[in-house]
Short mmCIF file of C-alpha atoms in Angstrom, two decimals:
data_model
loop_
_atom_site.label_atom_id
_atom_site.label_comp_id
_atom_site.label_asym_id
_atom_site.label_seq_id
_atom_site.Cartn_x
_atom_site.Cartn_y
_atom_site.Cartn_z
CA MET A 977 141.55 -90.05 -41.67
CA VAL A 978 144.06 -90.18 -44.46
CA LEU A 979 142.65 -90.85 -47.94
CA SER A 980 144.53 -93.09 -50.21
CA ARG A 981 146.08 -91.72 -53.32
CA THR A 982 143.63 -93.70 -55.48
CA THR A 983 140.61 -92.30 -53.59
CA VAL A 984 141.85 -88.73 -54.10
CA ARG A 985 142.16 -89.32 -57.82
CA VAL A 986 138.64 -90.68 -58.03
CA LEU A 987 137.24 -87.67 -56.15
CA VAL A 988 139.08 -85.19 -58.39
CA VAL A 989 137.79 -86.87 -61.57
CA ALA A 990 134.24 -86.90 -60.19
CA ALA A 991 134.45 -83.18 -59.34
CA VAL A 992 135.68 -82.31 -62.81
CA VAL A 993 132.93 -84.35 -64.49
CA THR A 994 130.29 -82.74 -62.25
CA LEU A 995 131.58 -79.25 -63.05
CA PHE A 996 131.53 -79.81 -66.82
CA THR A 997 128.07 -81.37 -66.65
CA PHE A 998 126.72 -78.40 -64.71
CA ASN A 999 128.21 -75.90 -67.17
CA TYR A 1000 126.79 -77.79 -70.15
CA ILE A 1001 123.29 -77.86 -68.66
CA TYR A 1002 123.47 -74.16 -67.78
CA ILE A 1003 124.71 -73.03 -71.19
CA THR A 1004 122.19 -75.19 -73.04
CA SER A 1005 119.36 -73.84 -70.95
CA TRP A 1006 120.52 -70.22 -71.41
CA ALA A 1007 120.83 -70.56 -75.18
CA SER A 1008 117.40 -72.16 -75.41
CA ASN A 1009 115.77 -69.37 -73.43
CA ASP A 1010 117.61 -66.66 -75.35
CA LEU A 1011 116.63 -68.05 -78.75
CA SER A 1012 113.04 -68.48 -77.71
CA SER A 1013 112.87 -64.77 -76.93
CA THR A 1014 113.46 -63.97 -80.65
CA SER A 1015 110.44 -65.91 -81.82
CA SER A 1016 108.70 -62.65 -82.73
CA ILE A 1017 111.29 -61.90 -85.43
CA PRO A 1018 109.92 -62.96 -88.84
CA SER A 1019 111.74 -65.71 -90.67
CA SER A 1020 113.81 -65.01 -93.76
CA GLY A 1021 110.93 -66.30 -95.82
CA ASP A 1022 108.63 -63.59 -94.49
CA MET A 1023 108.59 -60.80 -97.11
CA THR A 1024 108.00 -58.19 -94.42
CA TYR A 1025 111.47 -58.98 -93.12
CA GLU A 1026 113.45 -60.37 -96.02
CA TYR A 1027 115.81 -57.90 -97.72
CA PRO A 1028 114.34 -57.27 -101.17
CA GLY A 1029 116.47 -58.13 -104.18
CA TYR A 1030 115.60 -55.43 -106.69
CA ASP A 1031 115.77 -55.73 -110.44
CA VAL A 1032 118.62 -53.86 -112.10
CA LEU A 1033 119.12 -50.97 -114.50
CA LEU A 1034 122.70 -51.28 -115.75
CA ALA A 1035 124.46 -48.21 -117.18
CA PHE A 1036 127.48 -49.20 -119.27
CA GLY A 1037 129.59 -46.34 -120.57
CA ASP A 1038 132.64 -44.11 -120.29
CA SER A 1039 133.58 -41.30 -117.90
CA ILE A 1040 130.27 -39.48 -118.44
CA THR A 1041 128.63 -42.52 -116.89
CA GLN A 1042 131.36 -43.05 -114.28
CA ILE A 1043 130.70 -39.61 -112.82
CA GLY A 1044 127.01 -39.89 -113.61
CA ASP A 1045 126.11 -40.76 -110.04
CA ASP A 1046 127.88 -37.72 -108.55
CA PRO A 1047 125.16 -35.83 -106.65
CA ASN A 1048 127.35 -32.72 -106.48
CA ASN A 1049 127.18 -32.51 -110.28
CA GLY A 1050 123.52 -33.53 -110.51
CA GLY A 1051 124.56 -36.75 -112.25
CA TYR A 1052 121.99 -38.36 -114.52
CA LEU A 1053 122.41 -41.69 -112.72
CA ALA A 1054 121.91 -39.97 -109.37
CA HIS A 1055 118.59 -38.73 -110.76
CA LEU A 1056 117.73 -42.21 -112.03
CA THR A 1057 118.59 -43.76 -108.67
CA ARG A 1058 116.17 -41.40 -106.96
CA HIS A 1059 113.59 -41.98 -109.69
CA TYR A 1060 113.68 -45.76 -109.24
CA GLU A 1061 114.32 -46.00 -105.50
CA ARG A 1062 112.92 -49.25 -104.06
CA GLN A 1063 111.94 -50.20 -107.62
CA MET A 1064 115.22 -50.93 -109.43
CA ASP A 1065 118.87 -50.74 -108.45
CA VAL A 1066 120.82 -48.45 -110.78
CA LEU A 1067 124.19 -50.07 -111.33
CA ASN A 1068 126.98 -47.76 -112.52
CA ARG A 1069 129.49 -49.42 -114.81
CA GLY A 1070 131.17 -46.38 -116.29
CA PHE A 1071 134.87 -46.54 -117.18
CA ALA A 1072 136.73 -43.27 -117.70
CA GLY A 1073 138.89 -43.15 -120.81
CA TYR A 1074 137.29 -46.20 -122.43
CA ASN A 1075 136.10 -46.32 -126.00
CA THR A 1076 133.99 -49.25 -127.22
CA THR A 1077 137.06 -51.34 -128.06
CA GLY A 1078 138.32 -51.06 -124.51
CA ALA A 1079 134.83 -51.76 -123.20
CA ARG A 1080 134.64 -54.86 -125.37
CA ALA A 1081 137.60 -56.29 -123.47
CA ILE A 1082 135.80 -56.05 -120.12
CA VAL A 1083 132.13 -56.43 -121.01
CA HIS A 1084 132.12 -60.12 -120.01
CA ARG A 1085 132.91 -59.01 -116.45
CA VAL A 1086 130.17 -56.40 -116.52
CA LEU A 1087 127.16 -58.35 -117.78
CA PRO A 1088 125.62 -61.13 -115.65
CA LYS A 1089 126.21 -64.66 -116.85
CA THR A 1090 123.06 -66.67 -117.35
CA ARG A 1091 124.43 -69.95 -118.66
CA SER A 1092 127.58 -72.00 -119.08
CA ASN A 1093 130.78 -70.45 -120.33
CA THR A 1094 130.38 -70.07 -124.08
CA ARG A 1095 130.90 -67.08 -126.32
CA SER A 1096 130.12 -68.66 -129.67
CA SER A 1097 127.41 -66.13 -130.54
CA ALA A 1098 129.67 -63.12 -130.63
CA LEU A 1099 132.47 -65.02 -132.36
CA SER A 1100 130.24 -66.58 -135.00
CA GLY A 1101 128.73 -63.26 -136.05
CA TRP A 1102 125.13 -64.13 -135.09
CA TYR A 1103 123.06 -61.07 -134.31
CA PRO A 1104 119.52 -61.03 -132.94
CA TRP A 1105 118.17 -58.62 -135.54
CA GLN A 1106 118.79 -61.31 -138.15
CA SER A 1107 116.23 -63.48 -136.38
CA SER A 1108 112.44 -63.27 -136.35
CA SER A 1109 112.44 -63.10 -132.53
CA LYS A 1110 112.15 -59.72 -130.82
CA PRO A 1111 114.35 -59.55 -127.71
CA GLY A 1112 113.67 -57.02 -125.03
CA LYS A 1113 109.92 -57.46 -125.35
CA SER A 1114 109.28 -59.83 -122.41
CA THR A 1115 109.22 -62.85 -124.72
CA GLY A 1116 109.48 -65.37 -121.92
CA PRO A 1117 111.48 -66.42 -118.89
CA VAL A 1118 115.19 -65.74 -118.89
CA ILE A 1119 117.28 -68.90 -119.09
CA TYR A 1120 119.49 -69.02 -116.03
CA ASN A 1121 122.49 -71.18 -115.26
CA SER A 1122 122.27 -74.77 -114.08
CA THR A 1123 122.62 -73.86 -110.41
CA GLY A 1124 119.40 -71.90 -110.55
CA SER A 1125 121.05 -68.71 -109.38
CA ILE A 1126 120.36 -65.58 -111.41
CA TRP A 1127 123.77 -63.99 -110.93
CA PRO A 1128 127.12 -65.76 -110.48
CA SER A 1129 129.06 -66.00 -107.24
CA ARG A 1130 129.98 -63.00 -105.12
CA ASN A 1131 133.25 -62.82 -107.02
CA SER A 1132 131.22 -61.54 -109.94
CA HIS A 1133 131.05 -57.84 -110.69
CA PHE A 1134 127.28 -58.07 -110.49
CA PRO A 1135 125.51 -57.94 -107.11
CA SER A 1136 124.46 -61.37 -105.88
CA SER A 1137 121.29 -59.93 -104.33
CA ALA A 1138 120.00 -58.67 -107.70
CA ARG A 1139 117.14 -60.40 -109.42
CA LYS A 1140 116.92 -59.50 -113.09
CA LEU A 1141 118.59 -57.19 -115.58
CA GLN A 1142 115.58 -55.18 -116.73
CA LEU A 1143 117.33 -52.46 -118.71
CA CYS A 1144 120.83 -51.98 -120.07
CA ILE A 1145 121.90 -48.48 -121.11
CA ILE A 1146 124.80 -48.37 -123.60
CA PHE A 1147 126.44 -44.95 -123.68
CA PHE A 1148 129.78 -44.68 -125.49
CA GLY A 1149 131.22 -42.38 -128.12
CA ALA A 1150 132.79 -39.39 -126.37
CA ASN A 1151 136.20 -41.07 -126.48
CA ASP A 1152 135.64 -42.90 -129.78
CA ALA A 1153 135.13 -39.48 -131.41
CA GLN A 1154 138.61 -38.30 -130.49
CA ALA A 1155 140.65 -37.07 -133.42
CA GLU A 1156 142.82 -39.56 -135.28
CA GLY A 1157 146.10 -39.95 -133.42
CA GLU A 1158 144.52 -39.47 -130.00
CA ALA A 1159 144.54 -42.44 -127.60
CA GLY A 1160 140.79 -42.94 -127.62
CA HIS A 1161 140.21 -42.64 -131.37
CA ASN A 1162 138.14 -45.48 -132.80
CA PRO A 1163 137.42 -45.90 -136.52
CA ILE A 1164 133.74 -45.39 -137.17
CA GLU A 1165 133.27 -48.89 -138.62
CA LYS A 1166 134.85 -50.46 -135.55
CA TYR A 1167 132.67 -48.31 -133.29
CA ALA A 1168 129.54 -49.58 -135.02
CA GLU A 1169 130.71 -53.19 -134.84
CA ASP A 1170 131.43 -52.92 -131.12
CA LEU A 1171 127.95 -51.56 -130.44
CA ARG A 1172 126.43 -54.52 -132.31
CA TYR A 1173 128.64 -56.85 -130.30
CA PHE A 1174 127.27 -55.54 -126.99
CA VAL A 1175 123.74 -56.18 -128.20
CA SER A 1176 124.58 -59.71 -129.34
CA LEU A 1177 125.86 -60.61 -125.87
CA LEU A 1178 122.42 -59.99 -124.37
CA TRP A 1179 120.16 -61.06 -127.22
CA SER A 1180 121.98 -63.95 -128.88
CA PRO A 1181 120.62 -67.37 -127.74
CA ASP A 1182 124.14 -68.78 -127.75
CA SER A 1183 125.63 -66.11 -125.51
CA GLU A 1184 126.62 -66.83 -121.92
CA HIS A 1185 124.91 -63.53 -121.09
CA TYR A 1186 121.70 -64.37 -122.95
CA SER A 1187 118.82 -62.36 -121.53
CA PRO A 1188 116.09 -61.88 -124.16
CA ASP A 1189 113.84 -59.96 -121.78
CA THR A 1190 116.49 -57.33 -121.06
CA ARG A 1191 115.66 -54.02 -122.69
CA ILE A 1192 118.47 -52.07 -124.35
CA LEU A 1193 118.61 -48.28 -124.60
CA PHE A 1194 121.35 -46.51 -126.55
CA ILE A 1195 122.49 -42.95 -125.85
CA THR A 1196 124.38 -40.90 -128.43
CA PRO A 1197 127.45 -39.00 -127.26
CA PRO A 1198 126.76 -35.39 -126.30
CA ALA A 1199 127.70 -32.56 -128.60
CA SER A 1200 131.31 -31.42 -128.16
CA GLY A 1201 132.19 -27.88 -127.13
CA GLU A 1202 135.30 -27.37 -129.24
CA LEU A 1203 136.15 -23.95 -127.81
CA MET A 1204 136.03 -25.36 -124.29
CA ILE A 1205 138.14 -28.36 -125.34
CA LYS A 1206 140.75 -26.14 -126.97
CA ALA A 1207 140.95 -24.04 -123.81
CA LYS A 1208 141.57 -27.21 -121.79
CA MET A 1209 144.10 -28.50 -124.32
CA ARG A 1210 146.32 -25.51 -123.59
CA SER A 1211 146.84 -26.97 -120.12
CA GLY A 1212 147.63 -30.36 -121.66
CA HIS A 1213 144.78 -32.26 -120.04
CA MET A 1214 142.33 -32.80 -122.88
CA PRO A 1215 142.34 -34.78 -126.13
CA MET A 1216 141.12 -33.11 -129.31
CA ILE A 1217 137.51 -33.88 -130.16
CA ARG A 1218 135.77 -32.17 -133.06
CA ASN A 1219 132.04 -31.75 -133.03
CA LYS A 1220 131.72 -33.13 -136.57
CA ASP A 1221 133.32 -36.39 -135.41
CA THR A 1222 130.99 -36.56 -132.42
CA LYS A 1223 128.07 -36.04 -134.79
CA ALA A 1224 129.32 -38.93 -136.93
CA CYS A 1225 129.37 -41.19 -133.84
CA ALA A 1226 125.88 -40.04 -132.90
CA GLU A 1227 124.63 -40.98 -136.37
CA VAL A 1228 126.18 -44.43 -135.98
CA VAL A 1229 124.40 -44.96 -132.66
CA LYS A 1230 121.06 -44.10 -134.23
CA LYS A 1231 121.76 -46.34 -137.21
CA VAL A 1232 122.79 -49.34 -135.11
CA ALA A 1233 119.89 -48.87 -132.70
CA THR A 1234 117.41 -48.80 -135.58
CA GLU A 1235 119.10 -51.81 -137.15
CA VAL A 1236 118.83 -53.97 -134.02
CA GLY A 1237 115.39 -52.70 -133.00
CA ALA A 1238 116.40 -50.82 -129.85
CA PRO A 1239 115.36 -47.26 -128.95
CA TYR A 1240 117.88 -44.48 -128.46
CA VAL A 1241 118.25 -41.08 -126.80
CA ASP A 1242 119.61 -38.51 -129.23
CA LEU A 1243 121.50 -36.42 -126.70
CA TYR A 1244 123.66 -34.89 -129.42
CA SER A 1245 120.73 -33.37 -131.33
CA ALA A 1246 118.96 -32.29 -128.15
CA MET A 1247 122.00 -30.27 -127.08
CA GLU A 1248 122.67 -28.84 -130.53
CA ASN A 1249 119.06 -27.70 -130.93
CA ARG A 1250 119.05 -25.96 -127.55
CA VAL A 1251 122.42 -24.30 -128.06
CA HIS A 1252 121.51 -22.93 -131.50
CA SER A 1253 118.04 -21.87 -130.36
CA ALA A 1254 119.61 -19.85 -127.54
CA ASN A 1255 122.05 -18.26 -129.99
CA LYS A 1256 119.23 -17.28 -132.34
CA ARG A 1257 117.21 -15.80 -129.49
CA ALA A 1258 120.19 -13.73 -128.45
CA GLU A 1259 120.68 -12.45 -132.00
CA ILE A 1260 117.01 -11.52 -132.36
CA LEU A 1261 116.90 -9.76 -129.03
CA ASN A 1262 120.06 -7.84 -129.86
CA LYS A 1263 118.26 -6.44 -132.91
CA LEU A 1264 115.26 -5.29 -130.89
CA GLY A 1265 116.80 -1.95 -129.94
CA THR A 1266 114.34 0.48 -128.39
CA SER A 1267 114.48 4.06 -127.11
CA ASN A 1268 112.37 3.19 -124.07
CA SER A 1269 114.82 2.73 -121.21
CA THR A 1270 112.54 0.35 -119.30
CA SER A 1271 111.97 -1.84 -122.32
CA ALA A 1272 115.63 -1.61 -123.19
CA GLY A 1273 116.51 -2.84 -119.73
CA LYS A 1274 114.19 -5.82 -120.10
CA VAL A 1275 115.58 -6.61 -123.53
CA GLU A 1276 119.16 -6.41 -122.26
CA SER A 1277 118.29 -8.69 -119.33
CA THR A 1278 116.73 -11.22 -121.69
CA VAL A 1279 119.70 -11.00 -124.03
CA GLN A 1280 122.11 -11.73 -121.19
CA ALA A 1281 120.00 -14.71 -120.13
CA ALA A 1282 119.94 -16.11 -123.66
CA LYS A 1283 123.54 -15.34 -124.58
CA SER A 1284 125.66 -18.37 -125.13
CA GLY A 1285 128.80 -17.07 -123.51
CA LYS A 1286 132.36 -17.26 -124.79
CA TYR A 1287 132.16 -20.99 -125.59
CA GLY A 1288 129.46 -20.83 -128.23
CA GLY A 1289 126.70 -21.88 -125.88
CA TYR A 1290 128.00 -25.36 -125.07
CA ASP A 1291 128.89 -24.27 -121.55
CA GLN A 1292 125.16 -24.40 -120.87
CA PHE A 1293 125.46 -28.17 -120.71
CA LEU A 1294 129.16 -29.07 -120.47
CA ILE A 1295 131.91 -28.64 -117.88
CA ASP A 1296 134.91 -28.90 -120.17
CA GLY A 1297 133.51 -29.48 -123.64
CA ILE A 1298 132.97 -33.21 -123.08
CA HIS A 1299 131.50 -33.96 -119.65
CA LEU A 1300 128.02 -32.93 -118.59
CA ASN A 1301 127.37 -30.23 -116.01
CA PRO A 1302 124.23 -30.29 -113.80
CA ALA A 1303 122.06 -28.83 -116.60
CA GLY A 1304 123.42 -31.38 -119.08
CA ASN A 1305 122.80 -34.21 -116.66
CA LYS A 1306 119.25 -33.04 -116.02
CA LEU A 1307 118.61 -32.84 -119.75
CA LEU A 1308 119.90 -36.37 -120.23
CA PHE A 1309 117.85 -37.70 -117.30
CA ASP A 1310 114.67 -36.17 -118.71
CA LEU A 1311 115.37 -37.63 -122.16
CA VAL A 1312 116.10 -41.10 -120.76
CA VAL A 1313 112.94 -41.18 -118.64
CA ALA A 1314 110.84 -39.97 -121.58
CA GLU A 1315 112.26 -42.71 -123.83
CA ILE A 1316 111.75 -45.40 -121.20
CA ASN A 1317 108.16 -44.33 -120.58
CA LYS A 1318 107.42 -44.24 -124.31
CA ASN A 1319 108.85 -47.67 -125.11
CA TRP A 1320 108.34 -49.56 -121.85
CA PRO A 1321 105.50 -48.04 -119.82
CA GLU A 1322 105.67 -51.06 -117.53
CA LEU A 1323 108.94 -49.64 -116.16
CA LYS A 1324 107.32 -46.47 -114.90
CA PRO A 1325 107.91 -46.28 -111.14
CA SER A 1326 104.88 -47.13 -109.05
CA SER A 1327 104.21 -46.53 -105.38
CA PRO A 1328 106.58 -49.03 -103.74
CA VAL A 1329 105.31 -51.72 -101.42
CA LEU A 1330 107.18 -50.79 -98.28
CA ALA A 1331 108.93 -53.69 -96.59
CA LYS A 1332 108.31 -53.30 -92.88
CA PRO A 1333 111.24 -53.57 -90.49
CA PRO A 1334 111.24 -56.44 -87.98
CA LYS A 1335 109.63 -55.80 -84.62
#
């Protein structure tokens, strides 16, 4: 029997339709069964499964901060990250070579925006310490932007998974203290004004970064090891920084911090006190000469341990006269934690509630 051309066409169309129908039914059934097998996985709303968005400790500073999370150098931020693991995310925003004027140009990309785009507070000269309010003391809920999101879009320099900026560390001055004529030199009055500006961005009600509950902690620049710096300058890779200029910057930090009502870590004085104490111990021990060989050996051993070395003792804490070595980083970490615990005991790490992985 010979089928007509029309009959053949009808049969072909019917076969194609049947095939597609069968595939659709099979795929739908397979997907349904496969998805049903994942019913034991908690939903995103289940806190035992949801990725936790931790609050943030933001460290804003220069190269000392930039390399502050280097575990090979015992960085102070590496210590803080371990200290606050599963409690707060430590966010490193250190910028090598920056003084406060350079930092002022980028700070709007560093801090989270909490409201519409306005910068009238900083431009108008309003500062929170001129008000009766006391920012940084958990005065109430932070005012977020109209979308309800705490941080801006993923194009922001702040992590979108973060929840709240709990603490902002401001740590500049090592470059600002450079001698006049050096690239990083910043006049002391300008340095002070820039520090006030950073505070106003977080604590001024008119700022786009307004966050009255955010705590602010200043850190003075470390003492400068001039002999180490001069040794590095001979190779042409170090600007001149005099310790007296670093001390002047440290005094400004303490003055501004007191003025705005924020605590500070006096890293400069802590280093100076330890360096000079070691020098005095070495001098005293050198004068303890004794005829007893055993005692003399012990004295000599103690002298060698206390001696400051060829760089006046600053090599105890510094790599090159400016940047912290592991001992300097550990000293700074201990001072920061002590200051946080003294001023904000609520930020002491507690035993974390462990989020269980999905089954």
